[in-house]
Short mmCIF file of C-alpha atoms in Angstrom, two decimals:
data_model
loop_
_atom_site.label_atom_id
_atom_site.label_comp_id
_atom_site.label_asym_id
_atom_site.label_seq_id
_atom_site.Cartn_x
_atom_site.Cartn_y
_atom_site.Cartn_z
CA MET A 1 94.30 85.92 86.04
CA SER A 2 95.47 83.19 88.52
CA THR A 3 94.30 84.86 91.68
CA GLN A 4 91.00 85.50 90.02
CA PRO A 5 90.57 82.45 88.04
CA ASP A 6 87.78 81.89 85.73
CA ALA A 7 85.07 80.51 87.82
CA ALA A 8 83.52 78.76 85.10
CA VAL A 9 86.20 76.25 85.24
CA LYS A 10 84.94 73.46 87.65
CA GLU A 11 87.10 71.55 90.27
CA PRO A 12 86.69 67.91 90.64
CA ALA A 13 82.98 67.01 91.61
CA SER A 14 84.34 65.03 94.64
CA ASP A 15 85.53 68.30 96.28
CA PRO A 16 82.38 69.73 97.95
CA MET A 17 84.09 73.03 98.73
CA PRO A 18 86.00 73.98 95.48
CA LEU A 19 88.13 77.12 95.99
CA LEU A 20 89.67 78.83 92.84
CA GLY A 21 91.82 81.45 94.69
CA LEU A 22 91.62 84.93 96.25
CA ASP A 23 89.37 86.98 94.24
CA HIS A 24 89.98 90.19 96.10
CA ILE A 25 90.69 91.72 99.49
CA GLU A 26 88.50 94.70 100.90
CA LEU A 27 89.63 97.21 103.24
CA TRP A 28 87.30 99.50 104.99
CA VAL A 29 88.98 102.89 105.44
CA GLY A 30 88.29 106.44 106.33
CA ASN A 31 88.67 108.05 103.07
CA THR A 32 88.71 105.94 99.76
CA VAL A 33 89.86 108.87 97.62
CA GLN A 34 92.93 109.36 99.65
CA ALA A 35 93.47 105.63 100.15
CA ALA A 36 93.25 104.79 96.38
CA HIS A 37 95.66 107.63 95.71
CA TYR A 38 98.12 106.31 98.35
CA PHE A 39 98.03 102.59 96.75
CA VAL A 40 98.51 104.37 93.12
CA THR A 41 101.22 106.77 93.94
CA ALA A 42 103.20 104.67 96.39
CA TYR A 43 102.59 101.07 95.30
CA GLY A 44 102.16 101.75 91.73
CA PHE A 45 98.49 100.16 91.49
CA ARG A 46 96.08 101.20 88.74
CA GLU A 47 92.40 102.26 89.57
CA ILE A 48 90.10 99.99 87.61
CA ALA A 49 86.48 100.56 88.99
CA ALA A 50 84.71 102.74 91.36
CA ALA A 51 81.21 102.99 93.08
CA GLY A 52 79.41 105.69 95.03
CA LEU A 53 76.61 108.28 94.81
CA GLU A 54 77.11 108.52 91.11
CA THR A 55 76.50 104.63 90.60
CA GLY A 56 73.68 104.45 93.26
CA SER A 57 75.49 103.65 96.30
CA ARG A 58 74.04 105.72 99.23
CA ASP A 59 75.93 104.60 102.26
CA ARG A 60 79.38 103.82 101.04
CA ALA A 61 81.98 104.65 98.37
CA SER A 62 84.48 102.12 96.95
CA ARG A 63 87.43 102.31 94.60
CA VAL A 64 89.04 99.09 93.08
CA VAL A 65 92.76 99.10 92.52
CA GLN A 66 94.79 96.27 90.66
CA HIS A 67 98.58 95.37 90.44
CA GLY A 68 99.08 92.36 88.35
CA ASN A 69 96.63 89.88 89.78
CA VAL A 70 96.59 91.62 93.17
CA ARG A 71 93.16 93.39 93.59
CA PHE A 72 92.16 95.61 96.67
CA VAL A 73 88.73 97.14 97.08
CA LEU A 74 88.90 100.40 99.23
CA THR A 75 85.66 101.52 100.85
CA SER A 76 84.70 104.36 103.13
CA PRO A 77 81.46 105.47 104.68
CA LEU A 78 79.09 108.10 103.26
CA ALA A 79 77.02 108.25 106.41
CA GLY A 80 77.82 108.07 110.13
CA THR A 81 75.26 105.26 110.51
CA SER A 82 76.84 103.06 108.04
CA PRO A 83 78.23 99.82 108.92
CA VAL A 84 81.44 100.88 107.40
CA ALA A 85 81.52 103.84 109.61
CA ALA A 86 81.04 101.64 112.71
CA HIS A 87 83.76 99.29 111.47
CA HIS A 88 86.23 102.05 110.95
CA ALA A 89 85.48 103.61 114.25
CA ALA A 90 86.43 100.44 115.98
CA HIS A 91 89.38 99.29 114.06
CA GLY A 92 90.61 102.13 112.03
CA ASP A 93 91.67 101.20 108.36
CA GLY A 94 91.39 97.57 108.41
CA VAL A 95 90.57 94.30 106.23
CA HIS A 96 86.84 93.70 106.33
CA SER A 97 86.73 90.76 103.82
CA LEU A 98 89.02 88.29 102.13
CA SER A 99 86.85 87.17 99.04
CA LEU A 100 87.19 83.56 97.67
CA ALA A 101 86.66 82.82 93.99
CA VAL A 102 84.30 79.81 93.70
CA PRO A 103 82.49 78.01 90.83
CA ASP A 104 79.15 78.04 92.67
CA ALA A 105 78.52 80.55 95.44
CA GLU A 106 75.25 79.01 96.52
CA ALA A 107 76.98 75.67 97.03
CA ALA A 108 79.86 77.06 98.74
CA TYR A 109 77.64 78.88 101.17
CA ARG A 110 75.43 75.89 102.02
CA THR A 111 78.40 73.79 102.44
CA ALA A 112 80.02 76.19 104.75
CA LEU A 113 76.68 76.49 106.92
CA GLU A 114 76.32 72.65 107.08
CA ARG A 115 79.97 72.57 108.39
CA GLY A 116 79.18 74.98 111.15
CA ALA A 117 80.12 78.52 109.67
CA GLN A 118 78.02 81.48 110.62
CA GLY A 119 76.16 83.09 107.61
CA VAL A 120 76.61 86.87 107.05
CA GLU A 121 74.75 87.60 103.71
CA GLU A 122 72.82 84.99 102.00
CA PRO A 123 73.38 83.93 98.46
CA HIS A 124 72.38 86.75 95.99
CA ALA A 125 72.87 87.78 92.40
CA LEU A 126 74.12 91.22 91.12
CA GLU A 127 73.42 91.83 87.53
CA ASP A 128 74.16 94.58 84.79
CA GLU A 129 74.74 94.68 80.92
CA HIS A 130 78.08 92.74 81.59
CA GLY A 131 76.39 89.74 83.00
CA VAL A 132 75.78 88.22 86.60
CA VAL A 133 77.90 87.89 89.70
CA ARG A 134 76.66 85.71 92.50
CA LEU A 135 77.97 86.29 96.17
CA ALA A 136 77.37 85.04 99.67
CA SER A 137 79.45 85.61 103.02
CA ILE A 138 80.30 83.92 106.10
CA ALA A 139 81.87 85.08 109.27
CA THR A 140 85.52 84.42 110.46
CA TYR A 141 87.68 85.54 113.23
CA GLY A 142 86.74 88.99 114.74
CA GLU A 143 84.68 91.12 112.13
CA THR A 144 86.48 89.60 109.36
CA VAL A 145 84.42 88.09 106.55
CA HIS A 146 84.75 85.51 103.72
CA VAL A 147 82.81 86.42 100.63
CA PHE A 148 82.37 83.80 97.93
CA VAL A 149 82.46 85.20 94.66
CA GLU A 150 81.02 83.44 91.67
CA ARG A 151 81.98 85.51 88.38
CA GLY A 152 82.19 83.00 85.60
CA SER A 153 79.36 84.72 83.73
CA TYR A 154 80.60 88.28 84.09
CA ASP A 155 82.95 90.38 82.03
CA GLY A 156 82.49 93.85 83.62
CA PRO A 157 85.22 95.91 85.31
CA PHE A 158 84.71 94.52 88.83
CA LEU A 159 81.06 93.84 90.11
CA PRO A 160 77.57 95.20 89.08
CA GLY A 161 77.13 98.71 90.52
CA PHE A 162 80.78 99.69 89.68
CA ALA A 163 81.81 101.91 86.76
CA ALA A 164 85.01 101.28 84.90
CA VAL A 165 87.87 103.78 85.63
CA ASP A 166 90.68 104.05 83.28
CA GLY A 167 93.69 104.04 85.60
CA GLY A 168 96.44 103.51 83.05
CA ALA A 169 98.98 100.64 83.70
CA ASP A 170 100.27 99.33 86.91
CA LEU A 171 104.12 99.22 87.50
CA GLY A 172 104.52 95.78 86.97
CA LEU A 173 106.25 95.04 90.39
CA LEU A 174 103.58 92.73 91.94
CA THR A 175 102.01 89.60 90.65
CA GLU A 176 99.95 87.52 93.04
CA PHE A 177 98.44 87.50 96.69
CA ASP A 178 100.73 85.13 98.49
CA HIS A 179 99.10 84.78 101.90
CA ALA A 180 97.17 86.84 104.40
CA VAL A 181 97.95 86.59 108.17
CA GLY A 182 95.30 86.63 110.84
CA ASN A 183 95.93 87.55 114.48
CA VAL A 184 93.67 86.20 117.07
CA GLU A 185 93.53 86.17 121.01
CA LEU A 186 95.60 84.00 123.24
CA GLY A 187 94.34 80.29 123.26
CA ARG A 188 92.04 80.68 120.17
CA MET A 189 94.54 79.72 117.28
CA ASP A 190 93.62 76.09 117.39
CA GLU A 191 90.02 77.05 117.30
CA TRP A 192 90.30 78.88 113.96
CA VAL A 193 92.55 76.37 112.54
CA ALA A 194 89.97 73.74 113.13
CA PHE A 195 87.49 76.07 111.60
CA TYR A 196 89.49 76.42 108.33
CA GLU A 197 89.97 72.82 108.26
CA ARG A 198 86.09 71.74 109.00
CA VAL A 199 84.46 74.68 107.05
CA LEU A 200 86.61 75.17 104.05
CA GLY A 201 88.49 71.94 103.94
CA PHE A 202 91.98 73.53 104.46
CA THR A 203 94.97 71.48 106.08
CA GLU A 204 97.59 72.67 108.55
CA MET A 205 100.67 73.14 106.27
CA LEU A 206 103.17 74.47 109.05
CA HIS A 207 103.20 75.11 112.77
CA PHE A 208 105.68 77.44 114.38
CA SER A 209 105.96 77.34 118.24
CA ASP A 210 106.74 80.34 120.63
CA GLU A 211 110.27 78.90 120.89
CA GLU A 212 110.84 79.34 117.21
CA ILE A 213 109.18 82.82 117.11
CA SER A 214 110.54 84.61 120.19
CA THR A 215 112.87 87.12 121.49
CA GLU A 216 114.41 88.15 124.96
CA TYR A 217 111.00 89.93 125.53
CA SER A 218 108.00 88.44 123.81
CA ALA A 219 106.80 85.63 121.51
CA LEU A 220 104.00 84.21 119.23
CA MET A 221 102.64 81.08 117.95
CA SER A 222 101.63 80.49 114.37
CA LYS A 223 99.77 77.86 112.46
CA VAL A 224 99.48 77.99 108.66
CA VAL A 225 96.36 76.52 106.90
CA ALA A 226 96.02 76.15 103.18
CA ASP A 227 93.49 74.79 100.60
CA GLY A 228 94.28 71.71 98.84
CA GLU A 229 95.89 73.37 95.86
CA GLY A 230 97.90 75.73 97.60
CA ARG A 231 96.45 78.69 96.14
CA ILE A 232 95.10 80.19 99.45
CA LYS A 233 97.35 80.28 102.49
CA PHE A 234 96.15 81.66 105.84
CA PRO A 235 98.87 81.88 108.85
CA ILE A 236 96.96 82.26 111.95
CA ASN A 237 99.00 83.83 114.92
CA GLU A 238 98.21 84.13 118.66
CA PRO A 239 100.28 85.75 121.40
CA ALA A 240 102.38 83.73 123.80
CA GLU A 241 103.41 84.61 127.36
CA GLY A 242 106.38 86.81 127.48
CA ARG A 243 108.02 89.55 129.56
CA ARG A 244 106.60 92.23 127.40
CA LYS A 245 103.77 92.82 125.01
CA SER A 246 104.22 91.03 121.66
CA GLN A 247 103.43 92.35 118.25
CA VAL A 248 100.26 90.37 118.29
CA ASP A 249 99.11 91.88 121.64
CA GLU A 250 99.77 95.26 120.11
CA TYR A 251 97.89 94.59 117.04
CA LEU A 252 94.76 93.21 119.22
CA GLU A 253 94.92 96.38 121.35
CA PHE A 254 94.98 98.93 118.71
CA TYR A 255 92.77 97.09 116.18
CA GLY A 256 90.27 96.28 118.97
CA GLY A 257 90.32 92.61 118.48
CA PRO A 258 91.14 89.87 115.92
CA GLY A 259 91.80 90.81 112.32
CA VAL A 260 94.06 90.48 109.52
CA GLN A 261 97.59 91.71 110.38
CA HIS A 262 99.43 91.69 106.91
CA ILE A 263 99.08 90.70 103.53
CA ALA A 264 101.94 89.16 101.45
CA LEU A 265 102.12 90.15 97.85
CA GLN A 266 104.36 88.23 95.52
CA THR A 267 107.00 89.99 93.17
CA PRO A 268 109.09 88.59 90.37
CA ASP A 269 112.18 90.99 91.39
CA ILE A 270 112.23 92.06 94.96
CA VAL A 271 115.33 94.16 94.49
CA ASP A 272 113.71 96.15 91.77
CA ALA A 273 110.43 96.45 93.80
CA VAL A 274 111.86 97.75 97.01
CA ARG A 275 114.18 100.20 95.27
CA THR A 276 111.18 101.55 93.29
CA LEU A 277 108.78 101.63 96.10
CA ARG A 278 111.13 103.24 98.42
CA GLU A 279 111.76 105.98 96.02
CA ARG A 280 107.81 106.46 95.91
CA GLY A 281 107.70 106.89 99.74
CA VAL A 282 107.01 103.32 101.01
CA ARG A 283 108.44 102.77 104.36
CA PHE A 284 110.05 99.31 105.19
CA LEU A 285 111.19 97.81 108.40
CA ALA A 286 114.99 98.28 109.04
CA THR A 287 117.21 95.24 109.31
CA PRO A 288 120.48 95.25 111.36
CA THR A 289 123.41 95.23 109.23
CA THR A 290 124.63 92.30 111.62
CA TYR A 291 121.94 90.12 109.98
CA TYR A 292 123.93 90.01 106.89
CA ASP A 293 127.21 88.88 108.35
CA ASN A 294 126.70 85.43 107.81
CA VAL A 295 123.54 85.29 105.72
CA ALA A 296 125.59 84.04 102.58
CA GLU A 297 127.13 81.09 104.42
CA ARG A 298 123.81 80.21 105.99
CA VAL A 299 121.44 80.37 102.76
CA GLY A 300 124.18 79.61 100.16
CA GLU A 301 124.04 80.68 96.37
CA ILE A 302 121.12 82.70 95.21
CA GLU A 303 120.42 84.66 92.03
CA ALA A 304 120.19 87.91 93.94
CA ASP A 305 123.39 89.95 95.08
CA TYR A 306 123.86 89.84 98.82
CA GLY A 307 125.29 93.43 98.71
CA ASP A 308 121.99 94.70 97.16
CA LEU A 309 119.88 92.72 99.94
CA ALA A 310 122.13 94.40 102.78
CA GLN A 311 121.64 97.79 101.12
CA LEU A 312 117.79 97.43 100.97
CA GLY A 313 117.33 95.38 104.07
CA ILE A 314 115.80 92.42 102.18
CA LEU A 315 115.80 89.24 104.21
CA VAL A 316 116.41 85.65 102.58
CA ASP A 317 115.82 82.17 103.73
CA ARG A 318 116.46 78.60 102.35
CA ASP A 319 114.48 75.50 103.12
CA ASP A 320 114.62 71.88 101.57
CA GLU A 321 112.61 73.01 98.49
CA GLY A 322 114.46 76.42 97.69
CA TYR A 323 114.87 79.85 98.98
CA LEU A 324 112.83 82.96 99.27
CA LEU A 325 113.38 86.73 99.64
CA GLN A 326 111.17 88.93 101.82
CA ILE A 327 110.56 92.41 103.34
CA PHE A 328 107.88 93.83 105.56
CA THR A 329 106.49 97.34 105.28
CA LYS A 330 105.72 99.61 108.27
CA PRO A 331 101.95 99.89 108.91
CA ILE A 332 99.97 101.55 106.19
CA GLY A 333 97.84 103.68 108.44
CA ASP A 334 98.25 105.52 111.73
CA ARG A 335 97.31 102.43 114.11
CA PRO A 336 100.24 99.84 114.28
CA THR A 337 98.07 97.16 112.56
CA VAL A 338 97.84 96.39 108.98
CA PHE A 339 101.08 96.15 106.89
CA PHE A 340 102.36 94.62 103.61
CA GLU A 341 105.06 91.88 103.04
CA LEU A 342 106.80 91.40 99.63
CA ILE A 343 108.01 88.01 98.83
CA GLU A 344 110.04 86.56 96.08
CA ARG A 345 109.82 82.69 95.88
CA HIS A 346 112.42 80.45 94.33
CA GLY A 347 110.92 76.94 94.97
CA SER A 348 110.60 77.64 98.81
CA ARG A 349 106.79 77.24 99.84
CA GLY A 350 107.78 78.28 103.48
CA PHE A 351 107.39 81.50 105.34
CA GLY A 352 111.04 82.55 106.02
CA ALA A 353 111.40 80.70 109.40
CA GLY A 354 115.13 81.52 109.47
CA ASN A 355 114.06 85.16 109.53
CA PHE A 356 111.64 85.01 112.40
CA LYS A 357 114.05 86.33 114.83
CA ALA A 358 115.38 89.28 112.79
CA LEU A 359 111.73 90.08 111.88
CA PHE A 360 110.45 89.97 115.49
CA GLU A 361 113.50 92.13 116.67
CA ALA A 362 112.66 94.60 113.87
CA LEU A 363 108.99 94.83 115.01
CA GLU A 364 109.78 95.26 118.62
CA ARG A 365 112.15 98.22 117.72
CA GLU A 366 109.08 99.85 116.23
CA GLN A 367 107.08 98.99 119.22
CA GLU A 368 109.58 100.52 121.36
CA ARG A 369 109.52 103.69 119.44
CA ARG A 370 105.70 103.68 119.71
CA GLY A 371 105.98 103.21 123.52
CA ASN A 372 104.04 99.87 123.24
CA LEU A 373 106.61 97.24 123.96
#
């Protein structure tokens, strides 16, 4: 699977920090049973593995859901003293870790520490009848963690300690992780961009100023870092000075600090995906009808029907390499923090710069409804 490549495949020896893609993303939530049910019934995931008291885990329960190559781990506390409980009390449902597939977890960890990363968990092996997985982790912004996952010698359902679950088939709407966006405090974006460049060998792919991402009331700044192969892309946002509170300010307030704001998921047919997910109860941000008045003239010929895009509120943008279609969900929990993006790419490797104003205004309308603008 392309987002969880075979970790036995080695990258060139000259690369001291080879990364094979995003292995999985783990959210720490209040109730893993209810969270997994939501992912299955609303988004069409299938459950593939679970861990808890029955498998020997005493302080937390986890369920693993998958849709195409998109894999989430949903973990909740079994005790009030659990680190998971403390994280959830501070942040609500949120992303705890972005796990990176690597050919050698020990080497990745040691290289990261040599380059100035803070270690969270030393390299260690987990083993069962399906083989061995080696893990290690480092800290990044806020309480977010990167886990190095070496699973080339493992053929179990997920990790040792997890039991297989027959969750049937997924809906076939989603294929890959596209990117994960982090929100950090004012003045710290460049610090974390430098962290990814120094520690993981990423390069800065794009830079958006507060003039490009702004409205009458608020603004933000963003830089996108990516690994050398473009498999892993992490935009980093920080708020900019504005007349009112920006979406990043709102996130930082209600999340209680920096963290992952949204996760973009690739789809081969965004029109079909949005129609299906709407029917299953997924709520998307509304796009004003005026957005579509000149969009065909601005973007040009595309495979999708502009009438369908207008009906469903899907945004479209073109750059020198092609075009993309995108739409954003409302927050997946009670707090105005984590949400998803659906994206369909046709050559474009960008992030919909032409849609920033429309997106920002849509987010501000939601903020105003919540009394947070």
